[in-house]
Amino acid sequence: MSTRPNPTLRILSLGAGVQSTTLLLLSAEGRLPKLDAAIFADTGWEPRSVYEHLNRLEREVAEPAGIPIHRVNSGNIRADALNPEARFAQMPLYVRGHGGGQGMLRRACTAEYKVKPIKVKVRELLGYPHPKPVPTDRYVEQWIGISSDESSRAARMSDDVQYMRSQFPLLFLPGGAKPGVGWSRSDCIRFLAASGFQSTPKSACIGCPYTGNARWRKLRDERPDEWADAIKFDEQIRHGNARAIANGTPLEGEAFLHRSRVPLDQAPIDRVTAHEWSSRQTDVFEQVADAETEADQRGCSPWACRGEDEEDDAA
Ligand code: SF4
């Protein structure tokens, strides 16, 4: 039995996607314990729809319930990539070497632009900003929006600082369509639709290389300004980030946002992959709720980046 004292604070890691939005609403309604705060880590390059959704959540749900939403950041991922003076944490760009070999840059962006500013804020909320040591009896219970269809993510996660302890409330919620396993992503979508939040968007950088073809198509067809922005960025990072180039260490090859390793405006995004077809078949409700595939609706969570799953679907 744990001898750990009760948490000092209960906070939500708010990615503003389906699962974390569900947790915020359930807490605000009193169906889950009251949160002390929610934290949104902003890379500065989210789609407009995410910021609009966040504003609405704050106005209609969080503020009336007395749950402050803290927006934190470690810079602007897009601007930092193009600024030779800025410190930049690498995005998982697809690379084609001069000799034709293919690879992918190691992802450092989630840790830098999402995890790091959340930890800074948590320390501040606890009253022990860096470098003050946090006493062992002071910690936050951090809610993470992982649903039953991805419960293996929760099993793989381990807390790396003693002042944050992860909890996955969706996995223990009664009332899901499948008894005994908590709420699935589909359960969350049903709940959100019934609560007036049927259009909860995916939270991820506009130009995230983990983006699958369905999301690229949606960007091209429905948000042409954001599509143009991604195309421009794709061109600008062809030889790596600006700081590396300025330091005389340009990429040995060329970098791309799309897995096909061709410029984004020429990439085969109209190709419907096997994964996308299978997602369309397996969840009729999600098809009705939103024409995107399940894979393309998942976003970049600070603590359980769903991006890697999309990589297989991105060709
Ligand atoms: S959405 Fe993609 S690019 Fe943005 S932080 Fe997450 S992994 Fe990095």
mmCIF file of C-alpha atoms and ligand atoms in Angstrom:
data_model
loop_
_atom_site.group_PDB
_atom_site.id
_atom_site.type_symbol
_atom_site.label_atom_id
_atom_site.label_comp_id
_atom_site.label_asym_id
_atom_site.label_seq_id
_atom_site.Cartn_x
_atom_site.Cartn_y
_atom_site.Cartn_z
ATOM 1 C CA MET A 1 0.000 0.000 0.000
ATOM 2 C CA SER A 2 1.320 3.453 -0.898
ATOM 3 C CA THR A 3 2.360 5.671 2.007
ATOM 4 C CA ARG A 4 2.469 8.705 -0.252
ATOM 5 C CA PRO A 5 0.566 11.731 1.136
ATOM 6 C CA ASN A 6 -2.359 13.205 -0.751
ATOM 7 C CA PRO A 7 -1.412 15.306 -3.780
ATOM 8 C CA THR A 8 -0.740 18.963 -3.163
ATOM 9 C CA LEU A 9 -2.474 19.830 -6.431
ATOM 10 C CA ARG A 10 -4.459 18.033 -9.082
ATOM 11 C CA ILE A 11 -3.712 19.284 -12.580
ATOM 12 C CA LEU A 12 -4.676 18.304 -16.111
ATOM 13 C CA SER A 13 -2.199 18.120 -18.963
ATOM 14 C CA LEU A 14 -4.511 19.758 -21.480
ATOM 15 C CA GLY A 15 -3.515 18.956 -25.036
ATOM 16 C CA ALA A 16 -6.946 20.282 -26.110
ATOM 17 C CA GLY A 17 -7.650 17.109 -28.088
ATOM 18 C CA VAL A 18 -10.499 14.633 -27.578
ATOM 19 C CA GLN A 19 -9.315 12.837 -24.451
ATOM 20 C CA SER A 20 -8.023 15.767 -22.396
ATOM 21 C CA THR A 21 -11.037 17.899 -23.340
ATOM 22 C CA THR A 22 -13.230 15.080 -22.027
ATOM 23 C CA LEU A 23 -11.368 15.051 -18.714
ATOM 24 C CA LEU A 24 -11.756 18.809 -18.316
ATOM 25 C CA LEU A 25 -15.499 18.630 -18.970
ATOM 26 C CA LEU A 26 -15.976 15.688 -16.575
ATOM 27 C CA SER A 27 -14.150 17.541 -13.803
ATOM 28 C CA ALA A 28 -16.103 20.738 -14.463
ATOM 29 C CA GLU A 29 -19.367 18.742 -14.273
ATOM 30 C CA GLY A 30 -18.349 17.135 -11.001
ATOM 31 C CA ARG A 31 -18.257 13.617 -12.436
ATOM 32 C CA LEU A 32 -14.539 13.549 -11.669
ATOM 33 C CA PRO A 33 -12.767 15.305 -8.768
ATOM 34 C CA LYS A 34 -12.227 19.034 -9.086
ATOM 35 C CA LEU A 35 -9.027 20.025 -10.868
ATOM 36 C CA ASP A 36 -6.867 22.796 -9.418
ATOM 37 C CA ALA A 37 -5.606 23.802 -12.849
ATOM 38 C CA ALA A 38 -5.049 22.712 -16.427
ATOM 39 C CA ILE A 39 -1.845 23.363 -18.372
ATOM 40 C CA PHE A 40 -1.688 23.783 -22.149
ATOM 41 C CA ALA A 41 1.813 23.685 -23.655
ATOM 42 C CA ASP A 42 1.783 25.843 -26.768
ATOM 43 C CA THR A 43 4.363 25.203 -29.503
ATOM 44 C CA GLY A 44 3.136 28.385 -31.190
ATOM 45 C CA TRP A 45 2.265 26.499 -34.374
ATOM 46 C CA GLU A 46 -1.069 24.847 -33.638
ATOM 47 C CA PRO A 47 -3.932 25.153 -36.143
ATOM 48 C CA ARG A 48 -6.271 28.063 -35.620
ATOM 49 C CA SER A 49 -9.037 25.587 -34.758
ATOM 50 C CA VAL A 50 -7.092 24.413 -31.695
ATOM 51 C CA TYR A 51 -6.669 27.930 -30.325
ATOM 52 C CA GLU A 52 -10.361 28.628 -30.975
ATOM 53 C CA HIS A 53 -11.304 25.404 -29.200
ATOM 54 C CA LEU A 54 -9.045 26.290 -26.277
ATOM 55 C CA ASN A 55 -10.566 29.766 -25.994
ATOM 56 C CA ARG A 56 -14.040 28.270 -25.977
ATOM 57 C CA LEU A 57 -13.092 25.688 -23.346
ATOM 58 C CA GLU A 58 -11.690 28.405 -21.152
ATOM 59 C CA ARG A 59 -14.711 30.662 -21.558
ATOM 60 C CA GLU A 60 -17.512 28.091 -21.353
ATOM 61 C CA VAL A 61 -16.085 25.315 -19.176
ATOM 62 C CA ALA A 62 -12.946 26.113 -17.191
ATOM 63 C CA GLU A 63 -13.675 29.643 -15.966
ATOM 64 C CA PRO A 64 -17.240 28.891 -14.797
ATOM 65 C CA ALA A 65 -15.914 25.834 -12.954
ATOM 66 C CA GLY A 66 -13.063 27.801 -11.355
ATOM 67 C CA ILE A 67 -10.338 25.815 -13.125
ATOM 68 C CA PRO A 68 -7.571 28.107 -14.404
ATOM 69 C CA ILE A 69 -5.976 27.157 -17.730
ATOM 70 C CA HIS A 70 -2.291 28.063 -17.840
ATOM 71 C CA ARG A 71 -0.817 28.466 -21.323
ATOM 72 C CA VAL A 72 2.918 27.859 -21.259
ATOM 73 C CA ASN A 73 5.647 27.711 -23.891
ATOM 74 C CA SER A 74 9.366 27.320 -24.539
ATOM 75 C CA GLY A 75 9.370 29.430 -27.677
ATOM 76 C CA ASN A 76 7.785 29.066 -31.094
ATOM 77 C CA ILE A 77 8.755 25.875 -32.879
ATOM 78 C CA ARG A 78 8.302 27.285 -36.378
ATOM 79 C CA ALA A 79 10.092 30.562 -35.749
ATOM 80 C CA ASP A 80 12.916 28.880 -33.807
ATOM 81 C CA ALA A 81 13.610 26.445 -36.666
ATOM 82 C CA LEU A 82 14.192 29.356 -39.013
ATOM 83 C CA ASN A 83 16.079 31.672 -36.666
ATOM 84 C CA PRO A 84 19.873 31.211 -36.621
ATOM 85 C CA GLU A 85 19.990 32.882 -33.196
ATOM 86 C CA ALA A 86 17.384 30.638 -31.578
ATOM 87 C CA ARG A 87 17.845 27.416 -29.717
ATOM 88 C CA PHE A 88 15.848 24.805 -31.605
ATOM 89 C CA ALA A 89 14.836 21.297 -30.599
ATOM 90 C CA GLN A 90 14.703 19.057 -33.616
ATOM 91 C CA MET A 91 11.476 17.954 -35.269
ATOM 92 C CA PRO A 92 11.299 14.373 -36.586
ATOM 93 C CA LEU A 93 11.939 15.405 -40.191
ATOM 94 C CA TYR A 94 12.291 12.833 -42.958
ATOM 95 C CA VAL A 95 15.744 12.939 -44.521
ATOM 96 C CA ARG A 96 17.153 11.794 -47.841
ATOM 97 C CA GLY A 97 20.942 11.642 -47.830
ATOM 98 C CA HIS A 98 23.069 12.851 -50.728
ATOM 99 C CA GLY A 99 23.804 9.194 -51.533
ATOM 100 C CA GLY A 100 20.086 8.344 -51.617
ATOM 101 C CA GLY A 101 19.872 6.794 -48.133
ATOM 102 C CA GLN A 102 16.769 7.543 -46.071
ATOM 103 C CA GLY A 103 16.389 8.364 -42.410
ATOM 104 C CA MET A 104 14.495 10.433 -39.891
ATOM 105 C CA LEU A 105 15.802 13.005 -37.441
ATOM 106 C CA ARG A 106 15.434 12.161 -33.784
ATOM 107 C CA ARG A 107 12.441 13.933 -32.255
ATOM 108 C CA ALA A 108 13.382 16.391 -29.502
ATOM 109 C CA CYS A 109 10.562 18.907 -30.022
ATOM 110 C CA THR A 110 7.941 17.361 -27.748
ATOM 111 C CA ALA A 111 10.281 17.320 -24.761
ATOM 112 C CA GLU A 112 11.451 20.873 -25.368
ATOM 113 C CA TYR A 113 8.243 22.615 -26.423
ATOM 114 C CA LYS A 114 5.691 20.652 -24.398
ATOM 115 C CA VAL A 115 7.132 18.665 -21.491
ATOM 116 C CA LYS A 116 9.687 21.234 -20.346
ATOM 117 C CA PRO A 117 7.356 24.230 -19.954
ATOM 118 C CA ILE A 118 4.784 22.047 -18.170
ATOM 119 C CA LYS A 119 7.380 21.016 -15.585
ATOM 120 C CA VAL A 120 8.430 24.638 -15.116
ATOM 121 C CA LYS A 121 4.801 25.607 -14.478
ATOM 122 C CA VAL A 122 4.162 22.693 -12.137
ATOM 123 C CA ARG A 123 7.138 23.682 -9.988
ATOM 124 C CA GLU A 124 5.875 27.254 -9.941
ATOM 125 C CA LEU A 125 2.363 26.158 -8.922
ATOM 126 C CA LEU A 126 3.820 24.008 -6.157
ATOM 127 C CA GLY A 127 5.804 27.021 -4.933
ATOM 128 C CA TYR A 128 9.228 25.594 -5.727
ATOM 129 C CA PRO A 129 10.495 27.122 -8.983
ATOM 130 C CA HIS A 130 13.787 25.797 -10.329
ATOM 131 C CA PRO A 131 16.363 25.397 -8.777
ATOM 132 C CA LYS A 132 14.571 25.087 -5.420
ATOM 133 C CA PRO A 133 14.300 21.421 -4.459
ATOM 134 C CA VAL A 134 10.716 20.210 -4.149
ATOM 135 C CA PRO A 135 10.100 18.441 -0.811
ATOM 136 C CA THR A 136 9.133 14.801 -1.256
ATOM 137 C CA ASP A 137 5.725 15.323 0.342
ATOM 138 C CA ARG A 138 4.753 17.984 -2.230
ATOM 139 C CA TYR A 139 3.616 16.736 -5.597
ATOM 140 C CA VAL A 140 0.948 17.132 -8.246
ATOM 141 C CA GLU A 141 -1.361 14.436 -9.467
ATOM 142 C CA GLN A 142 -1.209 14.942 -13.191
ATOM 143 C CA TRP A 143 -4.124 13.729 -15.284
ATOM 144 C CA ILE A 144 -3.240 12.471 -18.723
ATOM 145 C CA GLY A 145 -5.888 11.818 -21.352
ATOM 146 C CA ILE A 146 -5.207 8.262 -22.407
ATOM 147 C CA SER A 147 -8.236 6.226 -23.429
ATOM 148 C CA SER A 148 -8.805 2.472 -23.235
ATOM 149 C CA ASP A 149 -7.938 1.878 -26.914
ATOM 150 C CA GLU A 150 -4.412 3.093 -26.205
ATOM 151 C CA SER A 151 -4.003 1.858 -22.629
ATOM 152 C CA SER A 152 -0.641 0.277 -23.450
ATOM 153 C CA ARG A 153 0.736 3.825 -23.608
ATOM 154 C CA ALA A 154 -0.127 4.314 -19.962
ATOM 155 C CA ALA A 155 1.594 1.047 -19.073
ATOM 156 C CA ARG A 156 4.761 2.199 -20.847
ATOM 157 C CA MET A 157 4.904 5.552 -19.099
ATOM 158 C CA SER A 158 6.947 6.158 -15.991
ATOM 159 C CA ASP A 159 7.185 9.336 -13.961
ATOM 160 C CA ASP A 160 10.621 10.894 -14.241
ATOM 161 C CA VAL A 161 10.320 13.517 -11.505
ATOM 162 C CA GLN A 162 9.064 12.875 -7.991
ATOM 163 C CA TYR A 163 6.925 16.014 -7.920
ATOM 164 C CA MET A 164 4.625 14.777 -10.714
ATOM 165 C CA ARG A 165 2.618 11.583 -10.528
ATOM 166 C CA SER A 166 0.625 10.541 -13.586
ATOM 167 C CA GLN A 167 -2.981 9.380 -13.432
ATOM 168 C CA PHE A 168 -5.151 8.129 -16.289
ATOM 169 C CA PRO A 169 -8.758 8.707 -15.167
ATOM 170 C CA LEU A 170 -10.348 7.609 -18.466
ATOM 171 C CA LEU A 171 -9.096 4.056 -17.915
ATOM 172 C CA PHE A 172 -11.131 3.744 -14.723
ATOM 173 C CA LEU A 173 -14.330 5.538 -15.703
ATOM 174 C CA PRO A 174 -17.526 3.490 -15.652
ATOM 175 C CA GLY A 175 -20.127 3.840 -18.392
ATOM 176 C CA GLY A 176 -18.031 3.136 -21.504
ATOM 177 C CA ALA A 177 -19.477 1.057 -24.331
ATOM 178 C CA LYS A 178 -17.207 -1.833 -23.358
ATOM 179 C CA PRO A 179 -17.691 -2.644 -19.667
ATOM 180 C CA GLY A 180 -14.728 -2.821 -17.323
ATOM 181 C CA VAL A 181 -12.078 -1.104 -19.425
ATOM 182 C CA GLY A 182 -12.875 2.560 -18.973
ATOM 183 C CA TRP A 183 -13.644 4.983 -21.786
ATOM 184 C CA SER A 184 -12.401 4.544 -25.321
ATOM 185 C CA ARG A 185 -11.768 7.390 -27.708
ATOM 186 C CA SER A 186 -15.178 6.700 -29.237
ATOM 187 C CA ASP A 187 -16.819 6.989 -25.798
ATOM 188 C CA CYS A 188 -15.108 10.359 -25.381
ATOM 189 C CA ILE A 189 -16.322 11.520 -28.799
ATOM 190 C CA ARG A 190 -19.892 10.511 -27.960
ATOM 191 C CA PHE A 191 -19.691 12.372 -24.675
ATOM 192 C CA LEU A 192 -18.221 15.476 -26.337
ATOM 193 C CA ALA A 193 -20.900 15.435 -29.035
ATOM 194 C CA ALA A 194 -23.595 15.261 -26.365
ATOM 195 C CA SER A 195 -21.902 18.164 -24.571
ATOM 196 C CA GLY A 196 -21.776 20.402 -27.637
ATOM 197 C CA PHE A 197 -18.081 19.825 -28.412
ATOM 198 C CA GLN A 198 -18.469 17.537 -31.427
ATOM 199 C CA SER A 199 -15.814 19.390 -33.421
ATOM 200 C CA THR A 200 -12.921 18.983 -30.993
ATOM 201 C CA PRO A 201 -9.859 19.330 -33.237
ATOM 202 C CA LYS A 202 -6.611 17.443 -33.272
ATOM 203 C CA SER A 203 -3.829 19.186 -31.407
ATOM 204 C CA ALA A 204 -0.500 19.033 -33.267
ATOM 205 C CA CYS A 205 1.814 21.450 -35.027
ATOM 206 C CA ILE A 206 0.555 22.502 -38.452
ATOM 207 C CA GLY A 207 3.660 21.054 -40.073
ATOM 208 C CA CYS A 208 4.229 18.022 -37.845
ATOM 209 C CA PRO A 209 6.047 15.345 -39.867
ATOM 210 C CA TYR A 210 3.925 12.675 -38.186
ATOM 211 C CA THR A 211 0.902 14.036 -40.033
ATOM 212 C CA GLY A 212 -0.875 11.386 -42.082
ATOM 213 C CA ASN A 213 -2.283 11.859 -45.568
ATOM 214 C CA ALA A 214 -5.846 12.385 -44.366
ATOM 215 C CA ARG A 215 -4.839 15.361 -42.232
ATOM 216 C CA TRP A 216 -2.642 16.789 -44.990
ATOM 217 C CA ARG A 217 -5.643 16.593 -47.338
ATOM 218 C CA LYS A 218 -7.881 18.270 -44.800
ATOM 219 C CA LEU A 219 -5.338 21.049 -44.423
ATOM 220 C CA ARG A 220 -5.067 21.504 -48.197
ATOM 221 C CA ASP A 221 -8.798 21.376 -48.837
ATOM 222 C CA GLU A 222 -10.188 23.208 -45.814
ATOM 223 C CA ARG A 223 -7.468 25.486 -44.469
ATOM 224 C CA PRO A 224 -5.487 26.719 -47.485
ATOM 225 C CA ASP A 225 -3.601 29.375 -45.506
ATOM 226 C CA GLU A 226 -2.262 26.759 -43.062
ATOM 227 C CA TRP A 227 -1.477 24.415 -45.975
ATOM 228 C CA ALA A 228 0.489 27.217 -47.669
ATOM 229 C CA ASP A 229 2.284 27.875 -44.393
ATOM 230 C CA ALA A 230 3.319 24.207 -44.120
ATOM 231 C CA ILE A 231 4.520 24.163 -47.743
ATOM 232 C CA LYS A 232 6.619 27.260 -47.148
ATOM 233 C CA PHE A 233 8.138 25.805 -43.987
ATOM 234 C CA ASP A 234 8.851 22.540 -45.796
ATOM 235 C CA GLU A 235 10.875 24.495 -48.373
ATOM 236 C CA GLN A 236 12.680 26.493 -45.710
ATOM 237 C CA ILE A 237 13.935 23.493 -43.730
ATOM 238 C CA ARG A 238 15.232 21.572 -46.768
ATOM 239 C CA HIS A 239 18.816 21.872 -45.530
ATOM 240 C CA GLY A 240 18.069 21.656 -41.807
ATOM 241 C CA ASN A 241 17.359 24.250 -39.171
ATOM 242 C CA ALA A 242 18.794 27.769 -39.473
ATOM 243 C CA ARG A 243 21.056 27.575 -36.438
ATOM 244 C CA ALA A 244 22.804 24.424 -37.651
ATOM 245 C CA ILE A 245 23.308 26.001 -41.060
ATOM 246 C CA ALA A 246 24.700 29.193 -39.458
ATOM 247 C CA ASN A 247 27.039 27.076 -37.315
ATOM 248 C CA GLY A 248 28.421 25.409 -40.425
ATOM 249 C CA THR A 249 26.754 22.056 -39.755
ATOM 250 C CA PRO A 250 24.022 21.854 -42.378
ATOM 251 C CA LEU A 251 22.174 18.633 -42.897
ATOM 252 C CA GLU A 252 23.983 16.038 -44.981
ATOM 253 C CA GLY A 253 21.105 15.603 -47.331
ATOM 254 C CA GLU A 254 17.650 17.103 -47.576
ATOM 255 C CA ALA A 255 14.832 17.259 -45.037
ATOM 256 C CA PHE A 256 11.084 16.977 -45.706
ATOM 257 C CA LEU A 257 7.805 17.118 -43.799
ATOM 258 C CA HIS A 258 6.207 14.276 -45.780
ATOM 259 C CA ARG A 259 7.374 10.705 -45.504
ATOM 260 C CA SER A 260 7.689 10.357 -49.254
ATOM 261 C CA ARG A 261 10.639 12.740 -49.020
ATOM 262 C CA VAL A 262 9.441 14.970 -51.797
ATOM 263 C CA PRO A 263 8.348 18.610 -51.406
ATOM 264 C CA LEU A 264 5.012 18.798 -49.614
ATOM 265 C CA ASP A 265 3.173 20.407 -52.534
ATOM 266 C CA GLN A 266 4.193 17.414 -54.687
ATOM 267 C CA ALA A 267 3.749 14.687 -52.079
ATOM 268 C CA PRO A 268 1.235 11.872 -52.776
ATOM 269 C CA ILE A 269 -1.215 12.934 -50.077
ATOM 270 C CA ASP A 270 -4.249 11.756 -52.063
ATOM 271 C CA ARG A 271 -3.124 8.204 -51.585
ATOM 272 C CA VAL A 272 -5.431 6.449 -49.104
ATOM 273 C CA THR A 273 -3.336 4.004 -47.132
ATOM 274 C CA ALA A 274 -4.414 0.587 -45.889
ATOM 275 C CA HIS A 275 -4.405 1.929 -42.322
ATOM 276 C CA GLU A 276 -6.764 4.722 -43.313
ATOM 277 C CA TRP A 277 -9.156 2.321 -45.051
ATOM 278 C CA SER A 278 -9.149 0.068 -42.039
ATOM 279 C CA SER A 279 -9.849 2.997 -39.680
ATOM 280 C CA ARG A 280 -12.794 3.989 -41.859
ATOM 281 C CA GLN A 281 -14.255 0.494 -41.600
ATOM 282 C CA THR A 282 -13.785 -0.037 -37.889
ATOM 283 C CA ASP A 283 -15.544 2.908 -36.341
ATOM 284 C CA VAL A 284 -18.707 3.998 -38.007
ATOM 285 C CA PHE A 285 -19.485 6.546 -35.296
ATOM 286 C CA GLU A 286 -16.226 8.414 -35.811
ATOM 287 C CA GLN A 287 -16.868 8.426 -39.543
ATOM 288 C CA VAL A 288 -20.131 10.187 -38.918
ATOM 289 C CA ALA A 289 -18.679 12.523 -36.305
ATOM 290 C CA ASP A 290 -15.818 13.571 -38.537
ATOM 291 C CA ALA A 291 -14.691 12.364 -41.916
ATOM 292 C CA GLU A 292 -11.040 12.108 -40.855
ATOM 293 C CA THR A 293 -9.528 8.759 -40.015
ATOM 294 C CA GLU A 294 -8.895 7.806 -36.435
ATOM 295 C CA ALA A 295 -5.143 7.928 -36.979
ATOM 296 C CA ASP A 296 -5.347 11.439 -38.288
ATOM 297 C CA GLN A 297 -7.432 12.656 -35.374
ATOM 298 C CA ARG A 298 -4.843 11.781 -32.778
ATOM 299 C CA GLY A 299 -2.502 14.541 -31.810
ATOM 300 C CA CYS A 300 0.780 15.217 -30.113
ATOM 301 C CA SER A 301 0.320 14.737 -26.397
ATOM 302 C CA PRO A 302 3.146 16.028 -24.187
ATOM 303 C CA TRP A 303 3.295 12.761 -22.281
ATOM 304 C CA ALA A 304 2.222 10.196 -24.824
ATOM 305 C CA CYS A 305 3.012 11.517 -28.281
ATOM 306 C CA ARG A 306 0.640 9.711 -30.610
ATOM 307 C CA GLY A 307 2.635 10.777 -33.604
ATOM 308 C CA GLU A 308 4.679 7.627 -34.020
ATOM 309 C CA ASP A 309 1.529 5.692 -34.782
ATOM 310 C CA GLU A 310 0.785 7.978 -37.635
ATOM 311 C CA GLU A 311 4.164 7.540 -39.195
ATOM 312 C CA ASP A 312 3.184 4.183 -40.623
ATOM 313 C CA ASP A 313 0.168 5.798 -42.157
ATOM 314 C CA ALA A 314 1.924 8.808 -43.581
ATOM 315 C CA ALA A 315 3.271 7.485 -46.853
HETATM 316 S S1 SF4 B 1 3.210 18.006 -33.026
HETATM 317 FE FE1 SF4 B 1 4.971 17.064 -34.092
HETATM 318 S S2 SF4 B 1 6.353 18.775 -34.504
HETATM 319 FE FE2 SF4 B 1 4.917 19.489 -32.912
HETATM 320 S S3 SF4 B 1 5.903 19.039 -30.947
HETATM 321 FE FE3 SF4 B 1 4.639 17.245 -31.455
HETATM 322 S S4 SF4 B 1 6.009 15.809 -32.563
HETATM 323 FE FE4 SF4 B 1 6.992 17.871 -32.548
#
